[in-house]
Short mmCIF file of C-alpha atoms and ligand atoms in Angstrom, two decimals:
data_model
loop_
_atom_site.label_atom_id
_atom_site.label_comp_id
_atom_site.label_asym_id
_atom_site.label_seq_id
_atom_site.Cartn_x
_atom_site.Cartn_y
_atom_site.Cartn_z
CA MET A 1 -15.88 45.61 -7.37
CA VAL A 2 -14.03 46.22 -10.61
CA ASN A 3 -12.82 43.13 -12.42
CA ASN A 4 -9.47 43.89 -14.08
CA TYR A 5 -9.27 40.60 -15.93
CA ASP A 6 -10.12 40.00 -19.54
CA GLY A 7 -10.47 36.25 -19.24
CA ALA A 8 -10.11 33.36 -16.84
CA ILE A 9 -6.75 31.71 -16.45
CA ASP A 10 -6.68 27.92 -16.88
CA ARG A 11 -7.16 26.07 -13.65
CA GLY A 12 -3.84 24.57 -12.62
CA LEU A 13 -1.95 27.31 -14.54
CA GLU A 14 -1.59 24.98 -17.52
CA GLY A 15 0.66 26.55 -20.14
CA VAL A 16 1.50 29.56 -17.95
CA ILE A 17 5.17 30.60 -18.03
CA ALA A 18 5.88 31.57 -14.42
CA CYS A 19 9.59 32.42 -14.66
CA THR A 20 12.67 32.03 -16.82
CA THR A 21 14.94 29.13 -15.91
CA LYS A 22 18.19 27.52 -17.06
CA ILE A 23 17.98 24.39 -14.92
CA SER A 24 15.86 21.75 -16.63
CA TYR A 25 13.55 21.68 -19.58
CA ILE A 26 10.99 19.46 -21.28
CA ILE A 27 10.59 19.47 -25.06
CA ASP A 28 8.07 16.90 -26.33
CA ALA A 29 9.31 13.65 -24.82
CA THR A 30 12.83 14.89 -24.01
CA LEU A 31 13.95 16.00 -20.56
CA THR A 32 17.22 17.85 -20.15
CA TYR A 33 19.12 19.02 -17.06
CA ARG A 34 21.21 22.07 -17.99
CA GLY A 35 20.99 21.00 -21.63
CA TYR A 36 22.09 17.36 -21.13
CA THR A 37 19.52 14.66 -21.84
CA ILE A 38 18.27 12.50 -19.02
CA GLU A 39 19.22 9.44 -21.09
CA ASP A 40 22.89 10.55 -21.19
CA LEU A 41 22.97 11.57 -17.54
CA SER A 42 21.34 8.39 -16.24
CA ALA A 43 23.72 6.28 -18.35
CA HIS A 44 26.96 8.11 -17.52
CA SER A 45 26.69 10.28 -14.40
CA HIS A 46 26.01 9.52 -10.80
CA PHE A 47 23.86 11.57 -8.45
CA GLU A 48 26.55 13.79 -6.91
CA GLU A 49 27.75 14.75 -10.40
CA VAL A 50 24.21 15.60 -11.45
CA VAL A 51 23.74 17.76 -8.36
CA PHE A 52 26.97 19.60 -9.20
CA LEU A 53 25.62 20.14 -12.72
CA LEU A 54 22.26 21.41 -11.46
CA TRP A 55 23.88 23.82 -9.01
CA ASN A 56 26.75 25.04 -11.21
CA ASN A 57 25.41 24.85 -14.77
CA ARG A 58 28.34 22.71 -15.96
CA LEU A 59 29.73 19.22 -15.54
CA PRO A 60 32.56 19.10 -12.98
CA LYS A 61 36.17 18.22 -13.71
CA GLU A 62 37.29 15.02 -11.98
CA GLU A 63 39.00 16.77 -9.07
CA GLU A 64 36.13 19.20 -8.61
CA LEU A 65 33.69 16.30 -8.37
CA LYS A 66 35.84 14.56 -5.76
CA HIS A 67 35.97 17.74 -3.71
CA PHE A 68 32.23 18.40 -4.09
CA SER A 69 31.32 14.79 -3.21
CA LYS A 70 33.57 14.95 -0.15
CA LYS A 71 31.79 18.06 1.05
CA ILE A 72 28.40 16.33 0.68
CA HIS A 73 29.53 13.12 2.34
CA SER A 74 31.07 14.97 5.28
CA GLU A 75 27.58 16.36 6.03
CA LEU A 76 25.79 12.98 6.05
CA THR A 77 26.17 12.41 9.77
CA LEU A 78 23.33 13.39 12.10
CA SER A 79 24.56 14.81 15.41
CA LYS A 80 23.81 13.24 18.80
CA ASP A 81 21.51 16.16 19.65
CA GLN A 82 19.64 15.80 16.38
CA LEU A 83 19.29 12.03 16.79
CA LYS A 84 17.97 12.41 20.32
CA VAL A 85 15.25 14.90 19.37
CA LEU A 86 14.34 13.07 16.15
CA ALA A 87 14.11 9.75 17.95
CA ASP A 88 11.52 11.29 20.29
CA LEU A 89 9.20 12.26 17.43
CA PRO A 90 6.30 9.88 16.79
CA SER A 91 7.47 7.57 14.00
CA ARG A 92 4.93 4.75 13.95
CA GLY A 93 1.50 5.33 12.49
CA VAL A 94 2.60 8.60 10.88
CA HIS A 95 3.33 8.99 7.21
CA PRO A 96 7.10 9.21 6.57
CA MET A 97 6.55 12.36 4.49
CA ALA A 98 4.92 14.07 7.48
CA TRP A 99 7.83 12.96 9.65
CA LEU A 100 10.37 14.11 7.05
CA ARG A 101 8.68 17.50 6.63
CA THR A 102 8.92 18.02 10.39
CA ALA A 103 12.46 16.63 10.67
CA VAL A 104 13.85 18.83 7.86
CA SER A 105 12.21 21.85 9.42
CA MET A 106 13.78 20.95 12.77
CA LEU A 107 17.25 20.66 11.21
CA SER A 108 17.13 24.40 10.53
CA LEU A 109 17.12 25.05 14.29
CA TRP A 110 20.59 23.50 14.59
CA ASP A 111 21.96 25.31 11.55
CA GLU A 112 23.52 28.65 12.38
CA ASP A 113 23.90 29.36 8.66
CA ALA A 114 20.17 28.96 8.00
CA PRO A 115 19.22 32.66 8.24
CA LYS A 116 22.38 33.93 6.48
CA THR A 117 22.16 35.20 2.93
CA ASP A 118 25.77 35.34 1.72
CA ASP A 119 26.80 32.84 -0.98
CA ARG A 120 29.20 30.86 1.23
CA SER A 121 26.59 30.30 3.97
CA ARG A 122 23.92 29.41 1.44
CA GLU A 123 26.22 26.83 -0.16
CA LYS A 124 26.86 25.27 3.26
CA VAL A 125 23.11 25.09 3.90
CA MET A 126 22.52 23.47 0.51
CA LEU A 127 25.17 20.78 1.08
CA ARG A 128 23.85 20.12 4.57
CA LEU A 129 20.23 19.89 3.47
CA LEU A 130 21.03 17.55 0.59
CA ALA A 131 23.18 15.25 2.72
CA LYS A 132 21.18 15.22 5.93
CA THR A 133 17.85 14.67 4.22
CA SER A 134 19.31 11.52 2.68
CA SER A 135 20.31 10.37 6.17
CA LEU A 136 16.96 11.19 7.76
CA VAL A 137 14.96 8.71 5.68
CA PRO A 138 17.04 5.62 6.59
CA PHE A 139 17.10 6.80 10.21
CA LEU A 140 13.31 6.94 10.25
CA GLU A 141 13.12 3.41 8.85
CA ARG A 142 15.45 2.19 11.59
CA ILE A 143 13.84 3.90 14.57
CA ARG A 144 10.32 2.92 13.60
CA ASN A 145 11.55 -0.68 13.58
CA GLY A 146 13.28 -0.30 16.95
CA LYS A 147 16.79 -0.26 15.43
CA GLU A 148 19.80 1.91 16.15
CA TYR A 149 21.20 4.72 13.99
CA ILE A 150 24.05 3.66 11.72
CA GLU A 151 26.92 6.07 11.15
CA PRO A 152 27.40 6.82 7.41
CA MET A 153 30.79 6.29 5.73
CA ALA A 154 32.24 9.50 4.37
CA ASP A 155 34.24 7.74 1.62
CA LYS A 156 31.11 6.23 0.05
CA SER A 157 28.44 7.77 -2.19
CA LEU A 158 25.12 9.17 -1.06
CA ALA A 159 23.28 6.27 -2.71
CA TRP A 160 25.56 3.69 -1.05
CA ASN A 161 25.11 5.33 2.33
CA PHE A 162 21.35 5.52 1.98
CA LEU A 163 21.10 1.75 1.50
CA TYR A 164 23.78 0.97 4.07
CA THR A 165 22.38 3.14 6.85
CA MET A 166 18.86 1.85 6.17
CA ASN A 167 19.61 -1.88 6.01
CA GLY A 168 22.73 -2.11 8.17
CA VAL A 169 24.60 -4.18 5.57
CA GLU A 170 26.95 -3.02 2.86
CA PRO A 171 24.90 -2.90 -0.37
CA GLU A 172 25.91 -4.69 -3.58
CA GLU A 173 27.36 -2.36 -6.20
CA GLU A 174 24.66 -3.36 -8.70
CA VAL A 175 21.90 -2.32 -6.28
CA VAL A 176 23.68 0.95 -5.51
CA LYS A 177 23.86 1.65 -9.26
CA VAL A 178 20.10 1.10 -9.67
CA PHE A 179 19.32 3.31 -6.69
CA ASP A 180 21.72 6.01 -7.86
CA THR A 181 20.10 5.98 -11.32
CA CYS A 182 16.70 6.48 -9.67
CA LEU A 183 18.11 9.51 -7.85
CA VAL A 184 19.46 10.91 -11.13
CA LEU A 185 16.11 10.40 -12.89
CA HIS A 186 14.12 12.20 -10.17
CA ALA A 187 16.55 15.06 -9.49
CA ASP A 188 14.78 17.84 -11.34
CA HIS A 189 11.76 18.46 -13.49
CA GLU A 190 11.23 22.04 -14.45
CA LEU A 191 8.32 23.85 -12.76
CA ASN A 192 6.50 20.92 -11.21
CA CYS A 193 4.24 21.58 -8.22
CA SER A 194 6.87 21.18 -5.46
CA THR A 195 9.57 23.12 -7.32
CA PHE A 196 7.14 25.92 -7.99
CA ALA A 197 6.19 25.90 -4.30
CA SER A 198 9.86 26.21 -3.32
CA ARG A 199 10.30 29.15 -5.72
CA VAL A 200 7.19 30.89 -4.44
CA ILE A 201 8.44 30.70 -0.84
CA SER A 202 11.99 31.81 -1.73
CA SER A 203 10.55 34.72 -3.74
CA SER A 204 9.48 36.23 -0.41
CA LEU A 205 13.20 36.01 0.51
CA SER A 206 12.39 33.47 3.17
CA ASP A 207 15.27 31.07 3.97
CA ILE A 208 16.29 27.89 2.14
CA TYR A 209 14.91 25.51 4.79
CA SER A 210 11.48 27.14 4.65
CA SER A 211 11.45 26.85 0.87
CA VAL A 212 12.44 23.17 1.00
CA VAL A 213 9.84 22.38 3.66
CA SER A 214 7.14 23.88 1.42
CA ALA A 215 8.41 21.72 -1.45
CA ILE A 216 8.30 18.56 0.68
CA SER A 217 4.72 19.44 1.63
CA ALA A 218 3.78 19.69 -2.05
CA LEU A 219 5.62 16.52 -3.08
CA LYS A 220 3.72 14.59 -0.40
CA GLY A 221 0.42 14.89 -2.31
CA PRO A 222 -0.89 11.87 -4.26
CA LEU A 223 -1.22 13.90 -7.47
CA HIS A 224 2.51 14.64 -7.28
CA GLY A 225 5.27 12.58 -5.59
CA GLY A 226 2.84 10.56 -3.51
CA ALA A 227 1.72 8.68 -6.62
CA ASN A 228 4.60 6.16 -6.59
CA GLU A 229 3.50 4.70 -3.25
CA GLN A 230 -0.09 4.49 -4.49
CA VAL A 231 1.03 2.55 -7.59
CA MET A 232 2.49 -0.23 -5.48
CA LYS A 233 -0.54 -0.28 -3.18
CA THR A 234 -2.74 -0.56 -6.26
CA LEU A 235 -0.77 -3.49 -7.72
CA LYS A 236 -0.89 -5.25 -4.40
CA SER A 237 -4.62 -4.73 -4.01
CA ILE A 238 -5.38 -5.95 -7.56
CA GLY A 239 -3.39 -9.06 -6.68
CA SER A 240 -2.78 -10.83 -9.99
CA LEU A 241 -2.51 -10.35 -13.74
CA ASP A 242 -5.87 -11.98 -14.53
CA LYS A 243 -7.67 -9.34 -12.43
CA VAL A 244 -6.07 -6.30 -14.09
CA ASP A 245 -8.49 -5.84 -17.02
CA ALA A 246 -11.61 -5.83 -14.86
CA TRP A 247 -9.98 -3.51 -12.32
CA VAL A 248 -8.88 -0.94 -14.91
CA HIS A 249 -12.27 -0.92 -16.62
CA GLN A 250 -14.04 -0.44 -13.32
CA VAL A 251 -11.75 2.47 -12.35
CA LEU A 252 -12.28 4.13 -15.71
CA ALA A 253 -16.05 3.59 -15.54
CA GLU A 254 -16.05 5.26 -12.13
CA LYS A 255 -14.01 8.13 -13.62
CA LYS A 256 -11.30 7.65 -11.04
CA LYS A 257 -7.59 8.11 -11.68
CA ILE A 258 -4.95 5.45 -11.94
CA MET A 259 -1.85 6.56 -10.09
CA GLY A 260 1.40 6.82 -12.05
CA ILE A 261 -0.50 7.50 -15.28
CA GLY A 262 -0.84 10.78 -17.17
CA HIS A 263 1.14 13.98 -17.13
CA ARG A 264 0.42 17.68 -17.47
CA VAL A 265 3.31 18.29 -19.87
CA TYR A 266 4.32 14.99 -21.50
CA LYS A 267 1.62 13.97 -23.92
CA ASN A 268 3.89 11.61 -25.91
CA GLY A 269 5.35 9.76 -22.95
CA ASP A 270 7.64 10.51 -20.04
CA PRO A 271 11.26 9.64 -20.95
CA ARG A 272 12.02 8.73 -17.33
CA ALA A 273 9.23 6.16 -17.38
CA LYS A 274 10.81 4.45 -20.39
CA ILE A 275 14.16 4.09 -18.59
CA LEU A 276 12.48 2.95 -15.38
CA LYS A 277 10.35 0.44 -17.26
CA GLU A 278 13.45 -1.37 -18.51
CA MET A 279 14.99 -1.26 -15.03
CA SER A 280 11.77 -2.65 -13.61
CA ARG A 281 11.61 -5.40 -16.23
CA SER A 282 15.05 -6.74 -15.37
CA LEU A 283 14.83 -6.23 -11.59
CA CYS A 284 11.39 -7.85 -11.33
CA ALA A 285 12.66 -10.84 -13.35
CA LYS A 286 15.73 -11.12 -11.15
CA ASN A 287 13.83 -10.86 -7.89
CA GLY A 288 10.87 -13.10 -8.71
CA LYS A 289 8.42 -10.17 -9.04
CA GLU A 290 7.52 -10.68 -12.72
CA GLU A 291 3.81 -10.72 -11.92
CA TYR A 292 3.95 -7.08 -10.76
CA PHE A 293 5.85 -6.09 -13.90
CA LYS A 294 3.36 -7.88 -16.16
CA MET A 295 0.45 -6.29 -14.29
CA SER A 296 2.00 -2.84 -14.75
CA GLU A 297 2.53 -3.49 -18.45
CA ARG A 298 -1.07 -4.59 -18.87
CA ILE A 299 -2.38 -1.49 -17.07
CA GLU A 300 -0.19 0.62 -19.36
CA GLU A 301 -1.57 -1.16 -22.45
CA ILE A 302 -5.24 -0.72 -21.54
CA ILE A 303 -5.03 2.88 -20.38
CA LYS A 304 -3.07 3.77 -23.52
CA SER A 305 -5.61 2.22 -25.86
CA GLU A 306 -8.68 3.46 -23.96
CA LYS A 307 -7.60 6.95 -22.85
CA GLY A 308 -4.42 7.66 -24.82
CA LEU A 309 -2.60 8.18 -21.50
CA LEU A 310 0.93 7.00 -20.75
CA PRO A 311 2.92 6.17 -17.60
CA ASN A 312 4.80 8.89 -15.76
CA VAL A 313 7.94 8.62 -13.61
CA ASP A 314 6.03 7.19 -10.66
CA PHE A 315 4.57 4.19 -12.47
CA TYR A 316 7.60 1.94 -12.94
CA SER A 317 9.68 3.43 -10.13
CA ALA A 318 7.21 1.68 -7.80
CA THR A 319 8.16 -1.83 -8.96
CA VAL A 320 11.84 -0.86 -9.11
CA TYR A 321 11.79 0.11 -5.42
CA ASP A 322 9.64 -2.88 -4.52
CA SER A 323 12.15 -5.22 -6.19
CA MET A 324 14.82 -3.66 -4.00
CA GLY A 325 12.78 -4.53 -0.91
CA ILE A 326 12.07 -0.89 -0.01
CA PRO A 327 8.85 -0.34 2.01
CA PHE A 328 6.07 1.37 -0.01
CA ASP A 329 5.79 4.41 2.21
CA LEU A 330 9.46 5.31 1.70
CA TYR A 331 9.10 5.80 -2.07
CA THR A 332 8.03 9.45 -1.80
CA PRO A 333 10.70 10.23 0.84
CA ILE A 334 13.26 8.76 -1.59
CA PHE A 335 11.84 11.03 -4.28
CA THR A 336 12.53 13.88 -1.81
CA VAL A 337 16.14 12.76 -1.30
CA SER A 338 16.65 13.16 -5.03
CA ARG A 339 14.44 16.14 -5.89
CA ILE A 340 15.98 18.26 -3.16
CA GLY A 341 18.97 18.58 -5.52
CA GLY A 342 16.70 20.28 -8.05
CA TRP A 343 14.78 22.35 -5.49
CA LEU A 344 18.02 23.80 -4.16
CA ALA A 345 19.12 24.79 -7.67
CA HIS A 346 15.74 26.46 -8.27
CA ILE A 347 15.81 28.28 -4.93
CA GLN A 348 19.25 29.68 -5.82
CA GLU A 349 18.05 30.69 -9.27
CA GLN A 350 15.00 32.36 -7.74
CA TYR A 351 17.16 34.39 -5.30
CA SER A 352 19.42 35.44 -8.17
CA GLN A 353 16.59 36.84 -10.32
CA ASN A 354 14.01 37.53 -7.70
CA ARG A 355 10.72 39.29 -7.86
CA ILE A 356 8.10 38.21 -5.33
CA TYR A 357 5.33 35.99 -6.74
CA ARG A 358 2.08 37.81 -6.27
CA PRO A 359 -0.59 36.84 -8.81
CA ARG A 360 -4.22 37.91 -8.68
CA GLY A 361 -7.39 35.88 -8.52
CA GLU A 362 -10.25 36.32 -10.93
CA TRP A 363 -13.10 37.60 -8.78
CA LYS A 364 -16.16 35.33 -8.78
CA GLY A 365 -17.65 36.28 -5.42
CA ALA A 366 -20.53 38.54 -4.47
CA SER A 367 -20.19 42.32 -4.68
CA HIS A 368 -21.91 45.34 -3.16
CA ARG A 369 -23.14 43.52 -0.06
CA GLU A 370 -24.50 45.62 2.74
CA TRP A 371 -23.44 44.83 6.26
CA SER A 372 -26.32 44.09 8.62
CA SER A 373 -26.53 43.65 12.37
CA PHE A 374 -27.15 40.21 14.02
CA LYS A 375 -30.89 40.71 14.34
CA ASN A 376 -31.25 41.38 10.61
CA ARG A 377 -29.20 38.39 9.31
N1 COA B 1 -6.08 7.88 -14.75
C1 COA B 1 -7.23 8.01 -15.46
N2 COA B 1 -7.55 9.11 -16.15
C2 COA B 1 -6.69 10.13 -16.11
C3 COA B 1 -5.48 10.08 -15.41
C4 COA B 1 -5.21 8.89 -14.72
N3 COA B 1 -4.07 8.77 -14.01
N4 COA B 1 -4.80 11.22 -15.56
C5 COA B 1 -5.55 11.99 -16.33
N5 COA B 1 -6.69 11.35 -16.66
C6 COA B 1 -7.77 11.86 -17.48
C7 COA B 1 -8.66 12.78 -16.66
O1 COA B 1 -9.68 12.08 -16.02
C8 COA B 1 -9.16 13.71 -17.72
O2 COA B 1 -10.11 13.02 -18.48
P1 COA B 1 -11.43 13.77 -19.02
O3 COA B 1 -10.89 14.83 -19.95
O4 COA B 1 -12.19 12.68 -19.68
O5 COA B 1 -12.09 14.35 -17.82
C9 COA B 1 -7.93 13.91 -18.62
O6 COA B 1 -7.19 12.67 -18.50
C10 COA B 1 -7.07 15.08 -18.24
O7 COA B 1 -6.68 14.92 -16.87
P2 COA B 1 -6.35 16.09 -15.87
O8 COA B 1 -6.51 15.61 -14.46
O9 COA B 1 -7.10 17.33 -16.26
O10 COA B 1 -4.81 16.33 -16.16
P3 COA B 1 -3.86 17.30 -15.36
O11 COA B 1 -2.89 17.80 -16.34
O12 COA B 1 -4.61 18.27 -14.54
O13 COA B 1 -3.16 16.32 -14.29
C11 COA B 1 -1.84 14.59 -13.46
C12 COA B 1 -1.96 15.67 -14.53
C13 COA B 1 -0.45 13.98 -13.53
C14 COA B 1 -2.03 15.23 -12.06
C15 COA B 1 -2.92 13.52 -13.70
O14 COA B 1 -2.64 12.85 -14.90
C16 COA B 1 -3.03 12.55 -12.55
O15 COA B 1 -3.75 12.84 -11.58
N6 COA B 1 -2.32 11.38 -12.62
C17 COA B 1 -2.31 10.45 -11.52
C18 COA B 1 -1.40 10.96 -10.40
C19 COA B 1 0.05 10.83 -10.77
O16 COA B 1 0.50 9.83 -11.29
N7 COA B 1 0.82 11.87 -10.43
C20 COA B 1 2.25 11.92 -10.67
C21 COA B 1 2.58 12.93 -11.72
S1 COA B 1 4.28 12.84 -12.20
#
């Protein structure tokens, strides 16, 4: 076997440029979507506007945004047929990300535009996927608790509807704002694992649903989107501030990882974590959850001084969601509701400049082996 490679590629493709992109970019500790900083977008834009930006490479005019938002909101409803089939899926004792992966895949079977490749059909699929995924997660929360589906309100935002259809009560504007900001902060992040997965699948010219399902599968993993849920489980299992130091030192001594800490690209801190930290500080104080905030801060302090590692987006989003009373296992599905905006932009970009992804592996296996019959093995 001839080895055509001069040297091994880094495991995890660290530093490898896999494609050109104009969607989002990280420079040092700055994250931009289409050239706008995440600080500006989280302070001034809401989620629908950010999705328009990601998909169209410009901020919308007021009327355009109204029209775009209306199109999204009109797709929020799940049909009777969809509800019936989805309600029959096992929902208790399964992870919501496994349920969501299956449910999103099933939605494609009702979508006559799913296999079409013209721009108009693809846009319809994108709007549908964005909207309906945000309705699936609250529906799951309701059915697994024996509650009925709640019809979304087309004149309200995606964030408002998420909270309303999950809890069955109209959410306070302040809570909607926090939730919407979380959606903005998670909407895109360059070539992370799930986005790359979605681009790899779309590079085969497979359909948008298939690409999104692959991305959901990647986001589910604890080294990626699944970390936020693990952060809250960790805080709960540590229990109190006075136990944090011993816990962190034990984890580090055992060479285990602390979820929500570290990042492949950000070595000087994740800008989203800084915004979420301040949100967590005020929400935890308001909702009597200061202990969890103080515990998080102490973990951050120790891991920074001992390993030079900093929190990533998942670290403080955990206590933000917990303060809002959201169950732990819905944190990663909520991440999906947001990141699907970015995935869909990347899938479109991939189609528009496509060449199938087909890397090679560096051969490390045995060569020149001679086949032998059963009796000689
Ligand atoms: N806790 C403790 N140590 C950590 C760590 C963590 N969360 N993240 C990285 N490290 C350490 C590693 O043990 C390794 O130390 P070593 O050089 O002494 O062996 C070093 O930092 C480099 O880590 P590595 O796993 O090679 O980094 P990576 O770039 O491959 O992985 C992450 C990046 C994000 C996957 C990794 O930091 C991680 O697993 N974090 C926890 C999961 C998480 O929060 N994921 C969400 C990402 S947004």
